[in-house]
XYZ file of C-alpha atoms in Angstrom:
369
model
C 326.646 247.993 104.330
C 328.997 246.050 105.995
C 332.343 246.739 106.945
C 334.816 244.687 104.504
C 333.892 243.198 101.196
C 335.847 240.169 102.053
C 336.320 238.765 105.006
C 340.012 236.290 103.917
C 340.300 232.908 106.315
C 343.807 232.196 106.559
C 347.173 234.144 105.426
C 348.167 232.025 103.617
C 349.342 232.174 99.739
C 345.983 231.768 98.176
C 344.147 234.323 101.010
C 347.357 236.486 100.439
C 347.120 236.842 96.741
C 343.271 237.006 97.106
C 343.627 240.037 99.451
C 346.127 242.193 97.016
C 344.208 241.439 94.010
C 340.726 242.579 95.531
C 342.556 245.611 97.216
C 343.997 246.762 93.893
C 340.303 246.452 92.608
C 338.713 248.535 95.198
C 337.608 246.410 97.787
C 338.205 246.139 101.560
C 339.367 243.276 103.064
C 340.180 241.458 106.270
C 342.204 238.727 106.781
C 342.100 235.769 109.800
C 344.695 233.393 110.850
C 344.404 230.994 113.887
C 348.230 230.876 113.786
C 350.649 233.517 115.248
C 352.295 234.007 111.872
C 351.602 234.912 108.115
C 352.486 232.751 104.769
C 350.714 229.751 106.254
C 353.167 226.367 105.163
C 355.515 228.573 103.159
C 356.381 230.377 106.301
C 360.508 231.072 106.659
C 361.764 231.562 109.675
C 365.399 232.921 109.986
C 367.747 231.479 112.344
C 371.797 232.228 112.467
C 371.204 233.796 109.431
C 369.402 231.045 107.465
C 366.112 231.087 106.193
C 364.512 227.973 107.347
C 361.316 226.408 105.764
C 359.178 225.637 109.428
C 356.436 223.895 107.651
C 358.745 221.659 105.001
C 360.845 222.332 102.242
C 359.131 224.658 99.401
C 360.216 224.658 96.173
C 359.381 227.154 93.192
C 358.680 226.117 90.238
C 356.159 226.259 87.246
C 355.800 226.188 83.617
C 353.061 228.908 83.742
C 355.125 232.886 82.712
C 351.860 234.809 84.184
C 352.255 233.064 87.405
C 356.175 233.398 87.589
C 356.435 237.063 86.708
C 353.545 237.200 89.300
C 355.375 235.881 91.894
C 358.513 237.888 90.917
C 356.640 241.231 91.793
C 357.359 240.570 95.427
C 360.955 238.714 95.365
C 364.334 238.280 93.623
C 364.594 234.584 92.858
C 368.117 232.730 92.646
C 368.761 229.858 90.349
C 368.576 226.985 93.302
C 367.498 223.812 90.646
C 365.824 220.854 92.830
C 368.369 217.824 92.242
C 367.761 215.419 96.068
C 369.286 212.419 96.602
C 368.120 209.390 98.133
C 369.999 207.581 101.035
C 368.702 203.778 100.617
C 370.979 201.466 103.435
C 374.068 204.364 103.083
C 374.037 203.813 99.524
C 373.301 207.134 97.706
C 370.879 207.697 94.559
C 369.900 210.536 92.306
C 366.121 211.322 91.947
C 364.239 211.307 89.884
C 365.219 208.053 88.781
C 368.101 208.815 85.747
C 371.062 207.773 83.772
C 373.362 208.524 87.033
C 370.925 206.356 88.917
C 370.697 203.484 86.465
C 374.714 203.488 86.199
C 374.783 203.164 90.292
C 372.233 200.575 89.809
C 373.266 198.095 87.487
C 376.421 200.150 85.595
C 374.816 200.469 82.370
C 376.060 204.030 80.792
C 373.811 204.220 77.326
C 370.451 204.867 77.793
C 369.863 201.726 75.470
C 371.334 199.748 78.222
C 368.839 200.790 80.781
C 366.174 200.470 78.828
C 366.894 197.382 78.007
C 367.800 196.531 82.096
C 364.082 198.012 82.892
C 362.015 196.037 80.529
C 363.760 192.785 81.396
C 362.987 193.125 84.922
C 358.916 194.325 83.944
C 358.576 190.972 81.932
C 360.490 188.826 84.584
C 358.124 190.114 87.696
C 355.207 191.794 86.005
C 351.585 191.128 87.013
C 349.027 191.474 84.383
C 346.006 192.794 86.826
C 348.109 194.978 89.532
C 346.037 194.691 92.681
C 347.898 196.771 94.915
C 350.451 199.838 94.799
C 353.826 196.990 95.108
C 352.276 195.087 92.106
C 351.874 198.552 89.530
C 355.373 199.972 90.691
C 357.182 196.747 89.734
C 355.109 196.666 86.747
C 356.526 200.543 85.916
C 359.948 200.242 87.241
C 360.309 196.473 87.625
C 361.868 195.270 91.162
C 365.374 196.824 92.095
C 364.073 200.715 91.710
C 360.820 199.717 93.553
C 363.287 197.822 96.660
C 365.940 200.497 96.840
C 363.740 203.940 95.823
C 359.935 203.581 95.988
C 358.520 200.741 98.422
C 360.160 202.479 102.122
C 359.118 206.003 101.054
C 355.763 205.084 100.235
C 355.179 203.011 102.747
C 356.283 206.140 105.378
C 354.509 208.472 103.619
C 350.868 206.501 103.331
C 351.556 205.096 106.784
C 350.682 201.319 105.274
C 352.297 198.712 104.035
C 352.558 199.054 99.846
C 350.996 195.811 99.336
C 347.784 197.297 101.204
C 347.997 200.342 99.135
C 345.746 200.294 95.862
C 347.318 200.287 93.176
C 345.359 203.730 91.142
C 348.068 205.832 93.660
C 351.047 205.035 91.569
C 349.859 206.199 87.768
C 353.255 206.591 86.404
C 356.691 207.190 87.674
C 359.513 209.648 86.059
C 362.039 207.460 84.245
C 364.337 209.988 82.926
C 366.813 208.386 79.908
C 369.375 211.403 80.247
C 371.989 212.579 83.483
C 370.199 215.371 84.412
C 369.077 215.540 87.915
C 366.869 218.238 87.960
C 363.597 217.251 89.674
C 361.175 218.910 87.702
C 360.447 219.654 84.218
C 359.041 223.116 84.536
C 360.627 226.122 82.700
C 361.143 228.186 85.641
C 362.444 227.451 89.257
C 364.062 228.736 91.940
C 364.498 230.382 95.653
C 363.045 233.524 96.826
C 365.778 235.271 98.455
C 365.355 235.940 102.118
C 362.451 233.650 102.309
C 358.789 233.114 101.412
C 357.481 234.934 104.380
C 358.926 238.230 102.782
C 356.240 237.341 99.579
C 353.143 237.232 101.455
C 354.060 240.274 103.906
C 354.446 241.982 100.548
C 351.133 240.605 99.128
C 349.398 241.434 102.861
C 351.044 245.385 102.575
C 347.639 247.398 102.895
C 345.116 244.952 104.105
C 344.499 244.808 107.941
C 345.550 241.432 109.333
C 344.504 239.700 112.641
C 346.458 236.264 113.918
C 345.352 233.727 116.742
C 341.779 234.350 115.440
C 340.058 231.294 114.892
C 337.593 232.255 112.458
C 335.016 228.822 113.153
C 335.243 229.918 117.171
C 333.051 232.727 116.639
C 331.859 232.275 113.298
C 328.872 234.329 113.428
C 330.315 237.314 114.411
C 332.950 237.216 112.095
C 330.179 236.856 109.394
C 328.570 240.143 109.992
C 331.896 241.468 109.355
C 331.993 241.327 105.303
C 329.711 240.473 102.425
C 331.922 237.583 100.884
C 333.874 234.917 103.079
C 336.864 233.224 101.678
C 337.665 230.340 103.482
C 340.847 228.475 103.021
C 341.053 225.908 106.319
C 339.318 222.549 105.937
C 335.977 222.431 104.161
C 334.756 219.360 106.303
C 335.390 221.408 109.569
C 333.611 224.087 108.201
C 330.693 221.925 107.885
C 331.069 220.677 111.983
C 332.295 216.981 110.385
C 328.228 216.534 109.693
C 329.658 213.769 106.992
C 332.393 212.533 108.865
C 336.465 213.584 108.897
C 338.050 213.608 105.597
C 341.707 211.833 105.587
C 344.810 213.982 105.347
C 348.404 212.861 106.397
C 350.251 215.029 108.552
C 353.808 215.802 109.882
C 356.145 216.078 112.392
C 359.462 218.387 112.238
C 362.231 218.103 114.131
C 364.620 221.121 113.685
C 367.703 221.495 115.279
C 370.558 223.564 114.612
C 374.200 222.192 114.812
C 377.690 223.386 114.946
C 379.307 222.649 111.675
C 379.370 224.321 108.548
C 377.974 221.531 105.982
C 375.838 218.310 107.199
C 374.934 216.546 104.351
C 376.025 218.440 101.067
C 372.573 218.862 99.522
C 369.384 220.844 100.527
C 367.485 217.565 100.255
C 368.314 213.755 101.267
C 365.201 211.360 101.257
C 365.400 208.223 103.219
C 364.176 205.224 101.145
C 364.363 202.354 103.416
C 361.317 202.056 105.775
C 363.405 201.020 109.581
C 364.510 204.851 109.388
C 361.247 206.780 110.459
C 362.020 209.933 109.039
C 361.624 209.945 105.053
C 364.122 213.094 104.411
C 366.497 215.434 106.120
C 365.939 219.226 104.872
C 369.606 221.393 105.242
C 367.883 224.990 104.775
C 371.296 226.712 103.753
C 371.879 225.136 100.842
C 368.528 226.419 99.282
C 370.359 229.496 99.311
C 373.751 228.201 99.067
C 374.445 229.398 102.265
C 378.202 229.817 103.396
C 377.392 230.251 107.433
C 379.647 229.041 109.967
C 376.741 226.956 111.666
C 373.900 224.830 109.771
C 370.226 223.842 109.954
C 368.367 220.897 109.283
C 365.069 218.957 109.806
C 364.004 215.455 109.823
C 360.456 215.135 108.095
C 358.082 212.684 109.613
C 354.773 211.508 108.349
C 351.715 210.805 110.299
C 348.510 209.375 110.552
C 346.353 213.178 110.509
C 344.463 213.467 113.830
C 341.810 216.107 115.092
C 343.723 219.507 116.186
C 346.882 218.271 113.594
C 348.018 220.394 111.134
C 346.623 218.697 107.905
C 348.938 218.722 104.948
C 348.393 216.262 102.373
C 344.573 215.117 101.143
C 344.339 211.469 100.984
C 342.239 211.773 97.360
C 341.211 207.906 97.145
C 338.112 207.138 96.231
C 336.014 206.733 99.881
C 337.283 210.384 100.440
C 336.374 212.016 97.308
C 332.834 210.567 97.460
C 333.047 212.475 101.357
C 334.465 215.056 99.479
C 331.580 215.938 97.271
C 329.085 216.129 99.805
C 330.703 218.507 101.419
C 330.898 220.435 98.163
C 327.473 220.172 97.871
C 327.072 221.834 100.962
C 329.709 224.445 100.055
C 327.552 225.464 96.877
C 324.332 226.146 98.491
C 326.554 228.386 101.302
C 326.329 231.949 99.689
C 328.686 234.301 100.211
C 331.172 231.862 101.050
C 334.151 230.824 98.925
C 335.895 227.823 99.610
C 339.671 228.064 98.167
C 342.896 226.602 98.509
C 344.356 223.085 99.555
C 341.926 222.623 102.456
C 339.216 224.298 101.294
C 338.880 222.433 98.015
C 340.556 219.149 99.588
C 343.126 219.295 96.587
C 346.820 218.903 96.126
C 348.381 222.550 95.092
C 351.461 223.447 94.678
C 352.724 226.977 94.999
C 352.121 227.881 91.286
C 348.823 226.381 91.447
C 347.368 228.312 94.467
C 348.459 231.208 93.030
C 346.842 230.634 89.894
C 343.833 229.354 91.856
C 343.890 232.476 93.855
C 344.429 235.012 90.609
C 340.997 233.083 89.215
C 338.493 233.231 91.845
C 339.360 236.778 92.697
C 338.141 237.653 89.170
C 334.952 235.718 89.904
C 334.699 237.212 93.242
C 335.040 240.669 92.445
C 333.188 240.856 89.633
C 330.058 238.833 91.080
C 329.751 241.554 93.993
């Protein structure tokens, strides 16, 4: 017999969750973390008072009622509703693309009008076989969204040009026909109060905890540790890179904290136009409409994802999903290892999704042992 049941890689949500739901059934567990803190990207940091997001801004939200009254187990959750703006040239937008950005736009007021605006520009500049990512964005949105609102953030974010980007990235884009600037559609959203870090110390109450372990460093004897290994960090460096590196993008924060009471007037300002490196500026108060004396924000910059990066976005085109699956093959002749989460299953989650993720394979996992 060995000592834990489950030996959890990484603190984060999905390791958290799967740690409190296999305690509650019975089993022991350990959790890893090569980081000196819990919660993993939703870690909150206070400072003056402020709960600052370290790893980017975090949203709640989902449509799922078994994950949200999950999640509100371990937190009280205030109404904050995601409206950002966009800053194209000093010129400011709402997003998602609405009625109050179509009247900035052009003026129109009826949602007739913009309609009508939008499919006049498709058939003026439309391509009939979009080749690239500029060429299906004009075809959705036609020319003056795409200039002002899509082509500089893209082109930041992907760290190419949109004209080199193909065109399968851009599937659709939310054209909203009302004045309601509330980013998503999902029934339920909000803040935890106090932070995110407070959710997963919850979730982590009872299981023993270890951080600046890096679990691939000495693998083996971790191994002999537990019967079942759930790994969450990056399935391809699991695997020693025997394929080659999968793409992710990564990023750079700055963070500073400044003497005033209110910088910008909204929790979240992207930066459309491409000369201005960052692509938003987080101000952590007003997720929590904050009335401090002082304030904090961060400029978000993207990056090409290199070796000993923190990787935060898959890059799920075609060359790396092919990569992908042999590495999946590999994963499914491993045993009593689980691969979970964004890294681990090279997959875009949000919060409500790891959590769901997390709620499923424990099921598996504890009733397969």
């Amino acid at each position: 017999m060995k000592k834990y049941d489950f030996l959890i890689v990484g603190a984060g949500l999905f390791g958290a969750v799967f740690a409190r739901e296999a305690g509650k059934a019975g089993k022991k567990c350990l959790v890893l973390d090569k980081r000196s803190h819990i919660a993993g990207n939703i870690y909150t940091k206070e400072i003056e008072g402020i709960q600052v997001h370290q790893y980017g801004a975090h949203i709640f939200h989902t449509s799922n009622k078994e994950v949200w009254d999950y999640v509100n187990q371990f937190a009280e959750f205030n109404r904050y509703t995601n409206a950002p703006v966009a800053n194209y040239q000093g010129e400011i937008y709402n997003m998602p693309f609405n009625m109050n950005t179509f009247h900035k736009l052009w003026g129109v007021v009826t949602p007739r009008e913009a309609r009508e605006k939008i499919e006049a520009q498709k058939r003026e500049y439309a391509v009939e076989h979009p080749k690239n990512l500029e060429e299906q964005a004009i075809n959705l949105v036609g020319p003056d969204v795409y200039t002002k609102l899509v082509k500089g953030y893209t082109e930041k974010q992907w760290g190419k040009r949109a004209s080199e980007l193909p065109a399968f990235i851009i599937k659709r884009l939310p054209v909203r026909f009302t004045y309601d600037n509330n980013y998503f559609d999902d029934k339920y959203q909000g803040i935890p109060i106090g932070g995110y870090t407070g959710i997963v110390e919850k979730l982590l109450e009872g299981t023993e905890v270890r951080l600046k372990c890096n679990f691939l460093e000495n693998r083996e004897s971790y191994q002999e540790l537990a019967e079942t290994i759930i790994y969450t960090g990056m399935i391809d460096e699991y695997f020693n890179h025997c394929f080659g590196n999968l793409e992710y993008r990564s990023l750079r924060f700055e963070t500073e904290l400044l003497e005033e009471e209110n910088y910008q007037g909204n929790a979240v300002v992207n930066y459309t136009e491409y000369e201005i490196p960052y692509t938003r500026i987080i101000e952590h108060k007003h997720f929590e409409y904050g009335t401090q004396p002082k304030t904090v924000v961060t400029r978000e910059y993207p990056r090409v994802w290199n070796p000993g990066d923190e990787p935060y976005y898959p890059v799920n085109d075609e060359k790396n999903m092919e990569l992908y699956g042999k590495y999946q093959e590999l994963a499914e002749k491993e045993g009593n290892v689980i691969f979970g989460g964004r890294l681990g299953q090279y997959k875009y989650y949000d919060m409500d999704d790891t959590i769901e993720a997390a709620l499923n394979c424990v099921k598996g996992a504890v009733n397969g042992q």
